[in-house]
């Protein structure tokens, strides 16, 4: 549970589940309420927990993409089931 704690970690994971590879600027556009500082912090934590992978293309200007790791891809069906379960509980 510690790996997914934080306001923006789940939205980041679900966004990367929907789109296989994204740059941080794309994530920031899709999550407009998140600050750049929080986005960077959560991306680093998710990478440290091996839920996402960061690819640095070594280009100028800087080009970095994020994608779900295998561990992250295996976690997402569980998160989707939890989300579905929580909406069932609210509806009742």
PDB file of C-alpha atoms in Angstrom:
ATOM      1  CA  UNK A   1       0.000   0.000   0.000  1.00  0.00           C
ATOM      2  CA  UNK A   2       2.917   2.353   0.682  1.00  0.00           C
ATOM      3  CA  UNK A   3       3.864   2.165  -2.986  1.00  0.00           C
ATOM      4  CA  UNK A   4       0.578   3.758  -4.069  1.00  0.00           C
ATOM      5  CA  UNK A   5       0.103   6.223  -1.206  1.00  0.00           C
ATOM      6  CA  UNK A   6      -0.016   9.799  -2.299  1.00  0.00           C
ATOM      7  CA  UNK A   7      -2.652  11.876  -3.963  1.00  0.00           C
ATOM      8  CA  UNK A   8      -1.242  11.633  -7.486  1.00  0.00           C
ATOM      9  CA  UNK A   9       0.245   8.146  -7.688  1.00  0.00           C
ATOM     10  CA  UNK A  10      -2.971   6.374  -8.685  1.00  0.00           C
ATOM     11  CA  UNK A  11      -3.906   8.955 -11.330  1.00  0.00           C
ATOM     12  CA  UNK A  12      -0.371   8.692 -12.751  1.00  0.00           C
ATOM     13  CA  UNK A  13      -0.525   4.890 -12.833  1.00  0.00           C
ATOM     14  CA  UNK A  14      -3.971   4.829 -14.447  1.00  0.00           C
ATOM     15  CA  UNK A  15      -2.864   7.415 -17.023  1.00  0.00           C
ATOM     16  CA  UNK A  16       0.205   5.357 -17.920  1.00  0.00           C
ATOM     17  CA  UNK A  17      -2.024   2.281 -18.145  1.00  0.00           C
ATOM     18  CA  UNK A  18      -4.165   4.058 -20.750  1.00  0.00           C
ATOM     19  CA  UNK A  19      -1.203   5.377 -22.749  1.00  0.00           C
ATOM     20  CA  UNK A  20       1.882   3.139 -22.803  1.00  0.00           C
ATOM     21  CA  UNK A  21       4.541   5.879 -22.841  1.00  0.00           C
ATOM     22  CA  UNK A  22       4.237   9.508 -21.830  1.00  0.00           C
ATOM     23  CA  UNK A  23       6.448  12.470 -21.208  1.00  0.00           C
ATOM     24  CA  UNK A  24       6.077  14.362 -17.949  1.00  0.00           C
ATOM     25  CA  UNK A  25       4.666  17.350 -19.846  1.00  0.00           C
ATOM     26  CA  UNK A  26       1.871  15.138 -21.206  1.00  0.00           C
ATOM     27  CA  UNK A  27       1.135  13.840 -17.703  1.00  0.00           C
ATOM     28  CA  UNK A  28       1.059  17.404 -16.422  1.00  0.00           C
ATOM     29  CA  UNK A  29      -1.478  18.365 -19.117  1.00  0.00           C
ATOM     30  CA  UNK A  30      -3.667  15.374 -18.255  1.00  0.00           C
ATOM     31  CA  UNK A  31      -3.463  16.119 -14.513  1.00  0.00           C
ATOM     32  CA  UNK A  32      -3.702  19.920 -14.483  1.00  0.00           C
ATOM     33  CA  UNK A  33      -4.183  20.231 -10.703  1.00  0.00           C
ATOM     34  CA  UNK A  34      -0.816  18.622  -9.916  1.00  0.00           C
ATOM     35  CA  UNK A  35       2.180  20.902  -9.439  1.00  0.00           C
ATOM     36  CA  UNK A  36       5.405  20.170 -11.290  1.00  0.00           C
ATOM     37  CA  UNK A  37       7.128  19.536  -7.952  1.00  0.00           C
ATOM     38  CA  UNK A  38       4.554  16.939  -6.855  1.00  0.00           C
ATOM     39  CA  UNK A  39       4.515  15.264 -10.273  1.00  0.00           C
ATOM     40  CA  UNK A  40       8.300  14.935 -10.247  1.00  0.00           C
ATOM     41  CA  UNK A  41       8.292  13.684  -6.655  1.00  0.00           C
ATOM     42  CA  UNK A  42       5.654  11.027  -7.323  1.00  0.00           C
ATOM     43  CA  UNK A  43       7.294   9.923 -10.582  1.00  0.00           C
ATOM     44  CA  UNK A  44      10.601   9.456  -8.739  1.00  0.00           C
ATOM     45  CA  UNK A  45       8.902   7.472  -5.954  1.00  0.00           C
ATOM     46  CA  UNK A  46       7.049   5.259  -8.435  1.00  0.00           C
ATOM     47  CA  UNK A  47      10.320   4.649 -10.270  1.00  0.00           C
ATOM     48  CA  UNK A  48      12.123   3.835  -7.003  1.00  0.00           C
ATOM     49  CA  UNK A  49       9.348   1.353  -6.189  1.00  0.00           C
ATOM     50  CA  UNK A  50       9.814  -0.152  -9.684  1.00  0.00           C
ATOM     51  CA  UNK A  51       6.197   0.491 -10.725  1.00  0.00           C
ATOM     52  CA  UNK A  52       7.243   2.701 -13.646  1.00  0.00           C
ATOM     53  CA  UNK A  53      10.290   2.911 -15.871  1.00  0.00           C
ATOM     54  CA  UNK A  54      11.999   6.110 -16.961  1.00  0.00           C
ATOM     55  CA  UNK A  55      13.678   6.249 -20.362  1.00  0.00           C
ATOM     56  CA  UNK A  56      16.127   9.091 -20.942  1.00  0.00           C
ATOM     57  CA  UNK A  57      16.865   9.464 -24.637  1.00  0.00           C
ATOM     58  CA  UNK A  58      19.972  11.567 -23.974  1.00  0.00           C
ATOM     59  CA  UNK A  59      18.840  14.269 -26.366  1.00  0.00           C
ATOM     60  CA  UNK A  60      18.896  18.022 -26.193  1.00  0.00           C
ATOM     61  CA  UNK A  61      16.387  19.350 -25.379  1.00  0.00           C
ATOM     62  CA  UNK A  62      15.860  16.766 -22.672  1.00  0.00           C
ATOM     63  CA  UNK A  63      13.496  13.976 -23.714  1.00  0.00           C
ATOM     64  CA  UNK A  64      12.321  11.528 -21.063  1.00  0.00           C
ATOM     65  CA  UNK A  65       9.408   9.098 -21.221  1.00  0.00           C
ATOM     66  CA  UNK A  66       7.677   7.141 -18.514  1.00  0.00           C
ATOM     67  CA  UNK A  67       5.929   3.803 -18.879  1.00  0.00           C
ATOM     68  CA  UNK A  68       4.574   1.127 -16.576  1.00  0.00           C
ATOM     69  CA  UNK A  69       7.079  -1.529 -15.619  1.00  0.00           C
ATOM     70  CA  UNK A  70       6.114  -5.191 -15.651  1.00  0.00           C
ATOM     71  CA  UNK A  71       5.422  -4.923 -11.912  1.00  0.00           C
ATOM     72  CA  UNK A  72       3.212  -1.892 -12.555  1.00  0.00           C
ATOM     73  CA  UNK A  73       1.336  -3.667 -15.349  1.00  0.00           C
ATOM     74  CA  UNK A  74       0.704  -6.600 -13.003  1.00  0.00           C
ATOM     75  CA  UNK A  75      -0.569  -4.260 -10.283  1.00  0.00           C
ATOM     76  CA  UNK A  76      -3.073  -2.391 -12.458  1.00  0.00           C
ATOM     77  CA  UNK A  77      -5.726  -5.138 -12.752  1.00  0.00           C
ATOM     78  CA  UNK A  78      -5.788  -5.260  -8.940  1.00  0.00           C
ATOM     79  CA  UNK A  79      -6.205  -1.480  -8.758  1.00  0.00           C
ATOM     80  CA  UNK A  80      -8.964  -1.560 -11.363  1.00  0.00           C
ATOM     81  CA  UNK A  81     -10.768  -4.248  -9.343  1.00  0.00           C
ATOM     82  CA  UNK A  82     -10.417  -2.135  -6.177  1.00  0.00           C
ATOM     83  CA  UNK A  83     -11.784   0.903  -7.991  1.00  0.00           C
ATOM     84  CA  UNK A  84     -14.723  -1.104  -9.299  1.00  0.00           C
ATOM     85  CA  UNK A  85     -15.358  -2.549  -5.841  1.00  0.00           C
ATOM     86  CA  UNK A  86     -15.333   0.905  -4.256  1.00  0.00           C
ATOM     87  CA  UNK A  87     -17.892   2.220  -6.742  1.00  0.00           C
ATOM     88  CA  UNK A  88     -20.131  -0.787  -6.033  1.00  0.00           C
ATOM     89  CA  UNK A  89     -19.991  -0.032  -2.317  1.00  0.00           C
ATOM     90  CA  UNK A  90     -20.898   3.614  -2.860  1.00  0.00           C
ATOM     91  CA  UNK A  91     -23.837   2.733  -5.130  1.00  0.00           C
ATOM     92  CA  UNK A  92     -25.422   0.486  -2.503  1.00  0.00           C
TER      93      UNK A  92
END
